[in-house]
């Protein structure tokens, strides 16, 4: 028995009609009987193509303001019947149920309606009932029924129709059934998450229909995938395919640069900033960012919040780097940066980032709110006799942003809105500080009047003592240690300023 089925009848009822006309015309050319409802029926009629109204099959009009149109045994029987099952064939004949070989149905735009800040009643009306039922029915019965559930699949389906003269294979139907269940499960997830926005039901449902196979994962022996709409956030102008590790660095870079409104440029390596400066001119910001660690900058990811000009591009182009991200580039700058074939050049679009973070571990998933707190001068409590100067307050806020975006344990040293050095990912805070001091000295930075930021409290006074001996004059930390008094007393005896924020910024 052949698994091929020749399409002789179709039910078409869609919200999105773009791209539908060529399919309808092809079906008509193939002599397919077309059934439809409402706006789609009118659309087909306007094409000059004969269409049978579903009401003529069910003997029921569309009722309840359009909420009930296709929910009827004569519709679902035509979709769900097993064409080689004698019992089903007998019932189809007895109840005069028309065979439906093809179902083209899509869903009301629920997610778009939610995103538009519509009223709740408008959102509720966009919860599709008939459409989702038709899709599930047709996909379940893929052995006998072909289901097209999205306008995204119109072109592929039209190719199948044209190349096979209206005949479909079991492989075709099963493939489109998988697409249909992908659509329906994603739709139900969006509805659940809307109703569970306050998280009263402790259930995690996450769905992302945009997926991409990466060259590999973190290492070449690992498989890697990215699930998300990268093109919603960026436009790639040049360069090779983006890798798993590129994506990690791009994510870290974007989250960091979002913290700055003044002209800034950052260099990241392995998700940590190795250079960052804020200046009135982008070229000066670049030079000072690079000076922070010109060694680690090699092969890094660059990001700025300003349009890249020719002058800056010429200097940037002297460095080998993997990725550059900016809101725009002038023509000359872009030509300069394109001189390296594999260099990834991205335009960052103005799009909102998610406010939740997910992390797989053990046999489950951790979910948390993103760390969106950023402390400025008004959030800082001076706990020492000496107060920071106005410039130091600016530097403390700058350093605190950087330490927030660095792997714990983390210490950041800054001066005049420039990252001087950082110690990141250390198992002790003292080691992080010593590493930062060593790096700063290796690049000939003068630590006198520099400031220090810590992502968590100092358990002992040893860190402020080490910092003081190197000339560091002001400190920002969350506070909260049972030995805070020891650090405060040391600062007071040695003329240091220290502020507490009350906010810890661990990043693991």
Tab-separated table of C-alpha atoms in Angstrom:
chain	number	residue	atom	x	y	z
A	1	UNK	CA	0.000	0.000	0.000
A	2	UNK	CA	1.434	3.390	-1.022
A	3	UNK	CA	1.864	6.094	1.604
A	4	UNK	CA	1.483	8.793	-1.038
A	5	UNK	CA	-1.737	10.805	-0.971
A	6	UNK	CA	-3.101	12.984	-3.732
A	7	UNK	CA	-4.701	16.129	-2.333
A	8	UNK	CA	-8.301	16.347	-3.501
A	9	UNK	CA	-9.800	18.583	-0.814
A	10	UNK	CA	-8.504	21.343	1.466
A	11	UNK	CA	-9.668	23.427	4.402
A	12	UNK	CA	-8.112	26.909	4.440
A	13	UNK	CA	-8.745	29.348	7.284
A	14	UNK	CA	-5.918	31.764	8.133
A	15	UNK	CA	-5.325	35.042	9.911
A	16	UNK	CA	-2.246	35.930	7.820
A	17	UNK	CA	-2.981	35.869	4.104
A	18	UNK	CA	0.350	37.122	2.735
A	19	UNK	CA	1.707	34.545	0.305
A	20	UNK	CA	-1.501	32.490	0.321
A	21	UNK	CA	-2.739	33.407	-3.171
A	22	UNK	CA	-0.206	31.277	-5.144
A	23	UNK	CA	-1.151	28.215	-3.083
A	24	UNK	CA	-4.861	28.750	-3.590
A	25	UNK	CA	-4.353	29.186	-7.342
A	26	UNK	CA	-2.198	26.043	-7.534
A	27	UNK	CA	-4.788	24.010	-5.630
A	28	UNK	CA	-7.461	25.282	-8.003
A	29	UNK	CA	-5.334	24.316	-11.006
A	30	UNK	CA	-5.043	20.812	-9.519
A	31	UNK	CA	-8.835	20.552	-9.215
A	32	UNK	CA	-8.810	20.529	-5.400
A	33	UNK	CA	-12.106	21.281	-3.634
A	34	UNK	CA	-11.507	24.179	-1.250
A	35	UNK	CA	-13.471	24.760	1.963
A	36	UNK	CA	-13.094	27.962	3.962
A	37	UNK	CA	-14.579	30.399	6.472
A	38	UNK	CA	-15.005	34.125	7.060
A	39	UNK	CA	-12.270	36.424	5.823
A	40	UNK	CA	-10.343	33.641	4.128
A	41	UNK	CA	-13.442	32.570	2.209
A	42	UNK	CA	-13.853	36.151	0.971
A	43	UNK	CA	-10.157	36.302	0.070
A	44	UNK	CA	-10.457	33.164	-2.082
A	45	UNK	CA	-13.673	34.369	-3.694
A	46	UNK	CA	-11.963	37.665	-4.561
A	47	UNK	CA	-9.339	35.642	-6.428
A	48	UNK	CA	-12.161	34.369	-8.622
A	49	UNK	CA	-11.776	30.829	-7.320
A	50	UNK	CA	-14.680	28.654	-6.254
A	51	UNK	CA	-14.834	27.946	-2.515
A	52	UNK	CA	-17.278	25.995	-0.338
A	53	UNK	CA	-18.324	27.713	2.893
A	54	UNK	CA	-17.856	25.557	5.992
A	55	UNK	CA	-21.346	26.622	7.065
A	56	UNK	CA	-22.710	24.720	4.061
A	57	UNK	CA	-21.040	21.572	5.410
A	58	UNK	CA	-21.947	21.922	9.078
A	59	UNK	CA	-25.367	23.610	8.646
A	60	UNK	CA	-24.258	25.985	11.423
A	61	UNK	CA	-23.249	29.623	10.935
A	62	UNK	CA	-20.276	31.223	12.645
A	63	UNK	CA	-21.596	31.976	16.153
A	64	UNK	CA	-20.649	33.754	19.379
A	65	UNK	CA	-18.913	36.615	17.594
A	66	UNK	CA	-16.760	34.240	15.552
A	67	UNK	CA	-15.610	32.176	18.537
A	68	UNK	CA	-17.179	29.039	17.061
A	69	UNK	CA	-16.790	28.408	13.325
A	70	UNK	CA	-15.097	25.074	12.633
A	71	UNK	CA	-15.647	23.159	15.898
A	72	UNK	CA	-17.931	20.522	14.410
A	73	UNK	CA	-17.790	16.720	13.822
A	74	UNK	CA	-18.214	17.174	10.082
A	75	UNK	CA	-15.010	19.229	10.035
A	76	UNK	CA	-12.934	17.219	12.502
A	77	UNK	CA	-14.211	13.937	11.134
A	78	UNK	CA	-12.939	14.959	7.697
A	79	UNK	CA	-9.508	15.663	9.178
A	80	UNK	CA	-9.119	12.810	11.683
A	81	UNK	CA	-10.519	9.883	9.727
A	82	UNK	CA	-8.176	7.056	8.796
A	83	UNK	CA	-8.624	6.628	5.076
A	84	UNK	CA	-7.813	2.889	5.031
A	85	UNK	CA	-9.858	2.058	8.137
A	86	UNK	CA	-13.105	0.327	7.156
A	87	UNK	CA	-14.980	1.541	10.242
A	88	UNK	CA	-13.952	5.137	9.623
A	89	UNK	CA	-14.918	4.900	5.960
A	90	UNK	CA	-18.366	3.628	6.899
A	91	UNK	CA	-18.985	6.427	9.381
A	92	UNK	CA	-17.755	9.067	6.922
A	93	UNK	CA	-20.312	7.805	4.423
A	94	UNK	CA	-23.119	7.418	6.964
A	95	UNK	CA	-22.735	10.963	8.326
A	96	UNK	CA	-21.911	12.536	4.960
A	97	UNK	CA	-18.570	13.880	6.180
A	98	UNK	CA	-16.341	15.307	3.434
A	99	UNK	CA	-12.733	14.105	3.297
A	100	UNK	CA	-10.149	16.812	4.070
A	101	UNK	CA	-6.680	15.907	2.787
A	102	UNK	CA	-5.123	19.288	3.497
A	103	UNK	CA	-5.497	21.795	6.340
A	104	UNK	CA	-3.968	25.264	6.028
A	105	UNK	CA	-4.610	27.084	9.281
A	106	UNK	CA	-2.624	29.550	11.349
A	107	UNK	CA	-3.180	31.129	14.763
A	108	UNK	CA	-4.278	34.498	16.078
A	109	UNK	CA	-1.233	36.683	16.935
A	110	UNK	CA	-1.380	36.205	20.706
A	111	UNK	CA	2.239	37.172	21.460
A	112	UNK	CA	2.099	40.316	19.325
A	113	UNK	CA	-1.104	41.348	21.062
A	114	UNK	CA	0.500	40.904	24.495
A	115	UNK	CA	3.588	42.835	23.367
A	116	UNK	CA	1.384	45.724	22.177
A	117	UNK	CA	0.181	46.341	25.765
A	118	UNK	CA	-3.383	45.666	24.689
A	119	UNK	CA	-6.216	45.423	27.191
A	120	UNK	CA	-6.717	42.034	28.792
A	121	UNK	CA	-9.993	41.381	26.979
A	122	UNK	CA	-8.314	41.995	23.615
A	123	UNK	CA	-5.539	39.594	24.627
A	124	UNK	CA	-8.027	36.918	25.676
A	125	UNK	CA	-9.804	37.181	22.327
A	126	UNK	CA	-6.514	36.370	20.618
A	127	UNK	CA	-6.349	32.956	22.308
A	128	UNK	CA	-7.109	30.739	19.343
A	129	UNK	CA	-9.434	27.785	19.947
A	130	UNK	CA	-10.577	26.552	16.560
A	131	UNK	CA	-7.244	27.080	14.858
A	132	UNK	CA	-5.182	25.270	17.466
A	133	UNK	CA	-7.671	22.381	17.452
A	134	UNK	CA	-7.530	22.057	13.663
A	135	UNK	CA	-3.730	22.124	13.673
A	136	UNK	CA	-3.449	19.462	16.354
A	137	UNK	CA	-6.018	17.254	14.628
A	138	UNK	CA	-4.366	17.476	11.220
A	139	UNK	CA	-0.873	16.957	12.647
A	140	UNK	CA	-2.009	13.960	14.694
A	141	UNK	CA	-3.430	12.365	11.567
A	142	UNK	CA	-0.335	13.034	9.443
A	143	UNK	CA	-0.688	9.520	8.002
A	144	UNK	CA	-3.631	10.823	5.967
A	145	UNK	CA	-3.696	14.613	6.314
A	146	UNK	CA	-1.231	17.358	5.379
A	147	UNK	CA	-1.044	20.277	7.829
A	148	UNK	CA	0.364	23.721	7.004
A	149	UNK	CA	0.360	25.742	10.233
A	150	UNK	CA	2.313	28.900	9.435
A	151	UNK	CA	2.778	31.368	6.602
A	152	UNK	CA	6.529	30.749	7.059
A	153	UNK	CA	5.962	27.343	5.428
A	154	UNK	CA	3.940	28.503	2.419
A	155	UNK	CA	6.881	28.522	0.001
A	156	UNK	CA	8.077	25.061	1.012
A	157	UNK	CA	4.562	23.655	0.695
A	158	UNK	CA	4.042	25.296	-2.699
A	159	UNK	CA	7.247	23.646	-3.936
A	160	UNK	CA	5.945	20.237	-2.806
A	161	UNK	CA	2.630	20.866	-4.554
A	162	UNK	CA	4.289	21.960	-7.777
A	163	UNK	CA	7.037	19.352	-7.939
A	164	UNK	CA	4.747	16.416	-7.095
A	165	UNK	CA	1.592	17.465	-8.941
A	166	UNK	CA	-0.457	17.671	-5.723
A	167	UNK	CA	0.771	14.383	-4.248
A	168	UNK	CA	2.404	14.236	-0.811
A	169	UNK	CA	4.559	11.559	0.774
A	170	UNK	CA	4.398	10.296	4.334
A	171	UNK	CA	7.786	11.944	4.968
A	172	UNK	CA	6.374	15.297	3.789
A	173	UNK	CA	3.350	15.003	6.044
A	174	UNK	CA	5.315	13.896	9.111
A	175	UNK	CA	7.802	16.739	8.644
A	176	UNK	CA	4.996	19.299	8.519
A	177	UNK	CA	3.301	17.629	11.497
A	178	UNK	CA	6.459	18.257	13.527
A	179	UNK	CA	6.351	21.899	12.433
A	180	UNK	CA	2.704	22.061	13.507
A	181	UNK	CA	3.356	20.707	16.995
A	182	UNK	CA	6.261	23.144	17.290
A	183	UNK	CA	3.784	25.950	16.536
A	184	UNK	CA	1.095	24.667	18.901
A	185	UNK	CA	3.407	23.969	21.835
A	186	UNK	CA	5.036	27.397	21.494
A	187	UNK	CA	1.613	29.037	21.382
A	188	UNK	CA	0.426	27.249	24.516
A	189	UNK	CA	3.649	28.184	26.308
A	190	UNK	CA	3.109	31.863	25.520
A	191	UNK	CA	-0.451	31.699	26.859
A	192	UNK	CA	0.617	29.924	30.042
A	193	UNK	CA	3.408	32.423	30.698
A	194	UNK	CA	0.957	35.291	30.255
A	195	UNK	CA	-1.423	33.834	32.832
A	196	UNK	CA	1.473	32.886	35.131
A	197	UNK	CA	3.276	36.233	34.944
A	198	UNK	CA	3.297	36.456	38.753
A	199	UNK	CA	4.811	32.936	38.966
A	200	UNK	CA	2.167	31.638	41.359
A	201	UNK	CA	2.477	28.293	39.602
A	202	UNK	CA	6.020	26.954	40.065
A	203	UNK	CA	6.422	25.610	36.557
A	204	UNK	CA	9.050	26.573	33.981
A	205	UNK	CA	7.916	26.752	30.378
A	206	UNK	CA	10.247	28.269	27.822
A	207	UNK	CA	9.848	28.103	24.081
A	208	UNK	CA	11.997	29.581	21.322
A	209	UNK	CA	11.158	28.707	17.733
A	210	UNK	CA	14.256	30.326	16.233
A	211	UNK	CA	17.136	27.890	16.411
A	212	UNK	CA	20.543	27.626	14.795
A	213	UNK	CA	23.146	24.879	14.717
A	214	UNK	CA	26.565	26.336	15.568
A	215	UNK	CA	29.879	25.072	14.221
A	216	UNK	CA	30.499	23.583	17.670
A	217	UNK	CA	30.041	24.415	21.331
A	218	UNK	CA	32.554	25.857	23.763
A	219	UNK	CA	35.137	23.410	22.388
A	220	UNK	CA	35.358	21.669	18.995
A	221	UNK	CA	34.350	18.282	20.429
A	222	UNK	CA	31.067	19.701	21.799
A	223	UNK	CA	27.890	20.230	19.780
A	224	UNK	CA	26.434	23.704	20.031
A	225	UNK	CA	23.085	25.360	19.305
A	226	UNK	CA	21.684	28.855	19.722
A	227	UNK	CA	17.967	29.302	20.322
A	228	UNK	CA	16.912	32.899	19.907
A	229	UNK	CA	16.279	35.635	17.356
A	230	UNK	CA	19.770	37.070	16.899
A	231	UNK	CA	18.588	39.238	13.999
A	232	UNK	CA	16.162	41.013	16.315
A	233	UNK	CA	19.137	42.428	18.239
A	234	UNK	CA	21.854	42.725	15.593
A	235	UNK	CA	22.560	43.158	11.909
A	236	UNK	CA	25.712	41.426	10.738
A	237	UNK	CA	27.505	43.517	8.115
A	238	UNK	CA	30.608	41.410	7.615
A	239	UNK	CA	32.592	38.420	8.750
A	240	UNK	CA	32.444	34.730	9.453
A	241	UNK	CA	29.723	32.707	11.129
A	242	UNK	CA	29.281	33.633	14.786
A	243	UNK	CA	30.467	30.947	17.201
A	244	UNK	CA	29.287	29.732	20.595
A	245	UNK	CA	32.100	31.610	22.365
A	246	UNK	CA	31.476	34.730	20.279
A	247	UNK	CA	27.869	34.692	21.488
A	248	UNK	CA	28.944	34.475	25.124
A	249	UNK	CA	31.238	37.469	24.701
A	250	UNK	CA	28.648	39.422	22.706
A	251	UNK	CA	26.110	38.877	25.484
A	252	UNK	CA	28.561	40.081	28.142
A	253	UNK	CA	29.555	43.066	26.007
A	254	UNK	CA	25.998	44.218	25.346
A	255	UNK	CA	24.979	43.946	28.990
A	256	UNK	CA	28.033	45.977	29.999
A	257	UNK	CA	27.738	48.802	27.453
A	258	UNK	CA	24.032	49.227	28.251
A	259	UNK	CA	25.134	50.697	31.602
A	260	UNK	CA	26.766	53.749	29.972
A	261	UNK	CA	25.169	56.834	28.427
A	262	UNK	CA	28.371	58.854	27.856
A	263	UNK	CA	30.759	57.919	25.042
A	264	UNK	CA	32.319	54.587	25.996
A	265	UNK	CA	34.139	51.696	24.412
A	266	UNK	CA	34.929	48.338	25.985
A	267	UNK	CA	37.123	45.373	25.126
A	268	UNK	CA	36.073	41.971	26.447
A	269	UNK	CA	37.811	38.631	26.655
A	270	UNK	CA	36.195	35.474	28.025
A	271	UNK	CA	33.149	37.502	29.157
A	272	UNK	CA	35.195	39.956	31.261
A	273	UNK	CA	36.193	43.512	30.398
A	274	UNK	CA	39.939	43.904	29.926
A	275	UNK	CA	39.603	47.506	28.794
A	276	UNK	CA	37.011	50.250	29.134
A	277	UNK	CA	37.082	54.023	29.143
A	278	UNK	CA	34.598	56.880	29.032
A	279	UNK	CA	35.725	59.998	27.160
A	280	UNK	CA	34.219	62.901	25.235
A	281	UNK	CA	35.715	61.581	21.966
A	282	UNK	CA	35.435	57.984	20.791
A	283	UNK	CA	39.061	57.869	19.616
A	284	UNK	CA	40.283	58.877	23.086
A	285	UNK	CA	37.989	56.292	24.675
A	286	UNK	CA	39.488	53.623	22.406
A	287	UNK	CA	43.093	54.550	23.177
A	288	UNK	CA	42.487	54.513	26.924
A	289	UNK	CA	40.423	51.319	26.815
A	290	UNK	CA	43.229	49.562	24.928
A	291	UNK	CA	45.831	50.888	27.353
A	292	UNK	CA	44.052	49.057	30.169
A	293	UNK	CA	45.347	45.700	28.909
A	294	UNK	CA	46.758	45.699	25.359
A	295	UNK	CA	47.844	42.070	25.746
A	296	UNK	CA	44.436	40.600	26.630
A	297	UNK	CA	42.778	42.787	23.981
A	298	UNK	CA	44.239	40.575	21.248
A	299	UNK	CA	41.422	38.440	19.815
A	300	UNK	CA	38.793	40.157	21.930
A	301	UNK	CA	35.317	41.578	21.387
A	302	UNK	CA	34.893	45.338	21.041
A	303	UNK	CA	31.739	47.299	21.755
A	304	UNK	CA	30.821	50.972	21.793
A	305	UNK	CA	27.677	53.019	22.245
A	306	UNK	CA	28.608	55.543	19.559
A	307	UNK	CA	28.873	55.593	15.768
A	308	UNK	CA	32.345	54.494	14.704
A	309	UNK	CA	34.164	57.148	12.664
A	310	UNK	CA	37.082	56.813	10.237
A	311	UNK	CA	39.663	58.154	12.695
A	312	UNK	CA	38.725	55.622	15.368
A	313	UNK	CA	38.412	52.762	12.881
A	314	UNK	CA	41.977	53.362	11.666
A	315	UNK	CA	43.296	52.911	15.192
A	316	UNK	CA	41.055	49.967	16.006
A	317	UNK	CA	42.108	48.240	12.786
A	318	UNK	CA	45.691	47.971	14.084
A	319	UNK	CA	44.513	45.326	16.565
A	320	UNK	CA	43.463	41.761	15.772
A	321	UNK	CA	40.011	41.224	17.242
A	322	UNK	CA	37.103	38.849	16.614
A	323	UNK	CA	34.010	41.058	16.843
A	324	UNK	CA	33.073	44.728	16.872
A	325	UNK	CA	29.621	45.985	17.881
A	326	UNK	CA	28.327	49.536	17.483
A	327	UNK	CA	25.026	51.315	16.810
A	328	UNK	CA	26.410	52.531	13.454
A	329	UNK	CA	29.536	53.009	11.315
A	330	UNK	CA	30.279	55.722	8.817
A	331	UNK	CA	31.131	54.599	5.291
A	332	UNK	CA	34.893	55.083	5.549
A	333	UNK	CA	35.071	53.357	8.942
A	334	UNK	CA	33.183	50.351	7.627
A	335	UNK	CA	35.496	49.940	4.658
A	336	UNK	CA	38.530	50.029	6.947
A	337	UNK	CA	37.087	47.478	9.352
A	338	UNK	CA	36.072	45.159	6.498
A	339	UNK	CA	39.725	44.776	5.516
A	340	UNK	CA	39.894	41.545	7.546
A	341	UNK	CA	37.800	38.853	5.853
A	342	UNK	CA	36.677	36.970	8.981
A	343	UNK	CA	36.162	39.941	11.281
A	344	UNK	CA	32.573	40.035	12.565
A	345	UNK	CA	31.019	43.498	12.297
A	346	UNK	CA	27.663	43.967	13.989
A	347	UNK	CA	25.178	46.804	14.251
A	348	UNK	CA	23.400	46.702	17.590
A	349	UNK	CA	19.718	47.434	17.155
A	350	UNK	CA	17.580	49.260	19.688
A	351	UNK	CA	15.831	46.240	21.190
A	352	UNK	CA	15.036	45.264	24.765
A	353	UNK	CA	17.008	42.459	26.396
A	354	UNK	CA	15.320	39.758	28.503
A	355	UNK	CA	15.094	40.371	32.243
A	356	UNK	CA	15.406	36.709	33.246
A	357	UNK	CA	18.442	34.433	33.246
A	358	UNK	CA	18.456	30.650	32.835
A	359	UNK	CA	21.193	28.209	33.712
A	360	UNK	CA	21.138	24.446	33.443
A	361	UNK	CA	22.699	22.424	36.236
A	362	UNK	CA	22.376	18.968	37.782
A	363	UNK	CA	19.089	17.638	36.427
A	364	UNK	CA	17.287	20.978	36.323
A	365	UNK	CA	17.387	24.668	35.530
A	366	UNK	CA	18.086	27.721	37.678
A	367	UNK	CA	16.090	30.859	36.889
A	368	UNK	CA	16.706	34.298	38.333
A	369	UNK	CA	16.012	37.961	37.703
A	370	UNK	CA	18.848	39.710	35.925
A	371	UNK	CA	21.035	41.913	38.116
A	372	UNK	CA	19.626	45.258	36.974
A	373	UNK	CA	20.678	47.359	39.983
A	374	UNK	CA	23.318	49.988	39.302
A	375	UNK	CA	24.429	52.173	42.192
A	376	UNK	CA	25.195	55.848	41.662
A	377	UNK	CA	26.390	58.495	44.122
A	378	UNK	CA	22.982	58.810	45.784
A	379	UNK	CA	23.038	55.097	46.617
A	380	UNK	CA	26.463	55.228	48.279
A	381	UNK	CA	26.795	55.520	52.047
A	382	UNK	CA	30.074	57.078	53.142
A	383	UNK	CA	31.232	55.088	56.185
A	384	UNK	CA	34.627	56.747	56.758
A	385	UNK	CA	35.657	60.136	58.092
A	386	UNK	CA	37.131	61.029	54.742
A	387	UNK	CA	34.606	61.468	51.937
A	388	UNK	CA	35.367	60.748	48.292
A	389	UNK	CA	35.946	63.720	46.003
A	390	UNK	CA	33.472	64.394	43.203
A	391	UNK	CA	35.808	62.752	40.684
A	392	UNK	CA	36.228	59.767	42.967
A	393	UNK	CA	32.471	59.380	43.246
A	394	UNK	CA	32.342	59.192	39.433
A	395	UNK	CA	35.192	56.689	39.377
A	396	UNK	CA	33.588	54.602	42.134
A	397	UNK	CA	30.322	54.390	40.191
A	398	UNK	CA	32.308	53.506	37.032
A	399	UNK	CA	34.338	50.809	38.817
A	400	UNK	CA	31.231	49.412	40.480
A	401	UNK	CA	29.574	48.879	37.086
A	402	UNK	CA	32.647	47.030	35.878
A	403	UNK	CA	32.910	44.800	38.939
A	404	UNK	CA	29.213	43.970	38.612
A	405	UNK	CA	29.935	42.594	35.133
A	406	UNK	CA	33.082	40.662	36.130
A	407	UNK	CA	33.351	37.043	37.245
A	408	UNK	CA	33.495	36.606	41.019
A	409	UNK	CA	35.521	36.999	43.080
A	410	UNK	CA	36.259	40.300	41.403
A	411	UNK	CA	38.206	43.474	42.148
A	412	UNK	CA	38.327	46.429	39.763
A	413	UNK	CA	40.801	49.305	39.873
A	414	UNK	CA	39.878	52.505	38.032
A	415	UNK	CA	41.017	56.082	37.670
A	416	UNK	CA	39.592	58.991	35.706
A	417	UNK	CA	36.849	56.813	34.168
A	418	UNK	CA	39.354	54.290	32.856
A	419	UNK	CA	39.704	50.622	33.748
A	420	UNK	CA	43.249	50.294	35.038
A	421	UNK	CA	43.137	46.617	35.935
A	422	UNK	CA	40.899	43.916	37.317
A	423	UNK	CA	41.287	40.622	39.115
A	424	UNK	CA	38.471	38.265	38.205
A	425	UNK	CA	37.349	34.713	38.857
A	426	UNK	CA	39.598	34.274	41.872
A	427	UNK	CA	38.877	32.015	44.844
A	428	UNK	CA	39.847	34.729	47.315
A	429	UNK	CA	39.274	38.472	47.277
A	430	UNK	CA	42.886	39.140	48.288
A	431	UNK	CA	44.119	37.115	45.305
A	432	UNK	CA	41.816	39.094	43.015
A	433	UNK	CA	43.250	42.359	44.367
A	434	UNK	CA	46.865	41.207	44.093
A	435	UNK	CA	46.247	40.095	40.520
A	436	UNK	CA	44.735	43.488	39.647
A	437	UNK	CA	47.643	45.377	41.220
A	438	UNK	CA	50.189	43.207	39.396
A	439	UNK	CA	48.450	43.830	36.055
A	440	UNK	CA	48.222	47.580	36.645
A	441	UNK	CA	51.931	47.779	37.415
A	442	UNK	CA	52.838	45.660	34.390
A	443	UNK	CA	51.248	48.321	32.165
A	444	UNK	CA	52.902	51.180	34.117
A	445	UNK	CA	49.785	52.604	35.744
A	446	UNK	CA	50.186	54.883	38.736
A	447	UNK	CA	47.734	53.668	41.376
A	448	UNK	CA	47.950	56.873	43.430
A	449	UNK	CA	44.404	58.267	43.813
A	450	UNK	CA	42.888	55.255	42.020
A	451	UNK	CA	39.698	53.681	43.344
A	452	UNK	CA	38.865	50.059	44.095
A	453	UNK	CA	35.549	48.236	43.673
A	454	UNK	CA	34.662	44.848	45.119
A	455	UNK	CA	31.685	42.723	44.085
A	456	UNK	CA	31.154	41.547	47.684
A	457	UNK	CA	32.168	42.595	51.186
A	458	UNK	CA	35.678	42.343	52.600
A	459	UNK	CA	35.726	39.682	55.332
A	460	UNK	CA	38.901	41.207	56.799
A	461	UNK	CA	40.781	44.507	56.621
A	462	UNK	CA	43.639	42.955	54.619
A	463	UNK	CA	42.286	44.076	51.220
A	464	UNK	CA	41.985	47.762	52.115
A	465	UNK	CA	45.446	47.587	53.727
A	466	UNK	CA	47.014	46.166	50.553
A	467	UNK	CA	45.165	48.746	48.433
A	468	UNK	CA	46.288	51.623	50.654
A	469	UNK	CA	49.945	50.626	50.424
A	470	UNK	CA	49.674	50.857	46.636
A	471	UNK	CA	48.236	54.386	46.740
A	472	UNK	CA	44.568	53.500	46.201
A	473	UNK	CA	42.562	56.201	47.925
A	474	UNK	CA	38.868	55.280	47.754
A	475	UNK	CA	36.885	52.043	47.985
A	476	UNK	CA	33.370	50.925	47.074
A	477	UNK	CA	31.925	47.677	48.394
A	478	UNK	CA	28.536	46.309	49.511
A	479	UNK	CA	29.420	46.050	53.209
A	480	UNK	CA	27.723	43.522	55.423
A	481	UNK	CA	30.670	41.671	56.974
A	482	UNK	CA	30.711	41.120	60.724
A	483	UNK	CA	34.193	42.692	60.499
A	484	UNK	CA	33.193	45.798	58.523
A	485	UNK	CA	34.391	47.819	61.515
A	486	UNK	CA	37.961	46.578	61.004
A	487	UNK	CA	38.053	47.825	57.404
A	488	UNK	CA	36.457	51.166	58.369
A	489	UNK	CA	38.952	51.712	61.205
A	490	UNK	CA	41.900	50.971	58.937
A	491	UNK	CA	40.600	53.451	56.330
A	492	UNK	CA	40.114	56.145	58.983
A	493	UNK	CA	43.632	55.662	60.398
A	494	UNK	CA	45.178	55.853	56.939
A	495	UNK	CA	43.143	58.610	55.316
A	496	UNK	CA	41.142	56.445	52.916
A	497	UNK	CA	37.549	57.018	51.814
A	498	UNK	CA	35.120	54.092	51.673
A	499	UNK	CA	31.463	53.834	50.701
A	500	UNK	CA	28.971	50.999	51.144
A	501	UNK	CA	26.184	50.270	48.662
A	502	UNK	CA	24.338	47.487	50.480
A	503	UNK	CA	24.122	45.629	47.151
A	504	UNK	CA	26.245	42.565	46.361
A	505	UNK	CA	27.072	41.800	42.729
A	506	UNK	CA	28.202	38.179	42.602
A	507	UNK	CA	28.528	36.823	39.065
A	508	UNK	CA	29.291	33.131	38.698
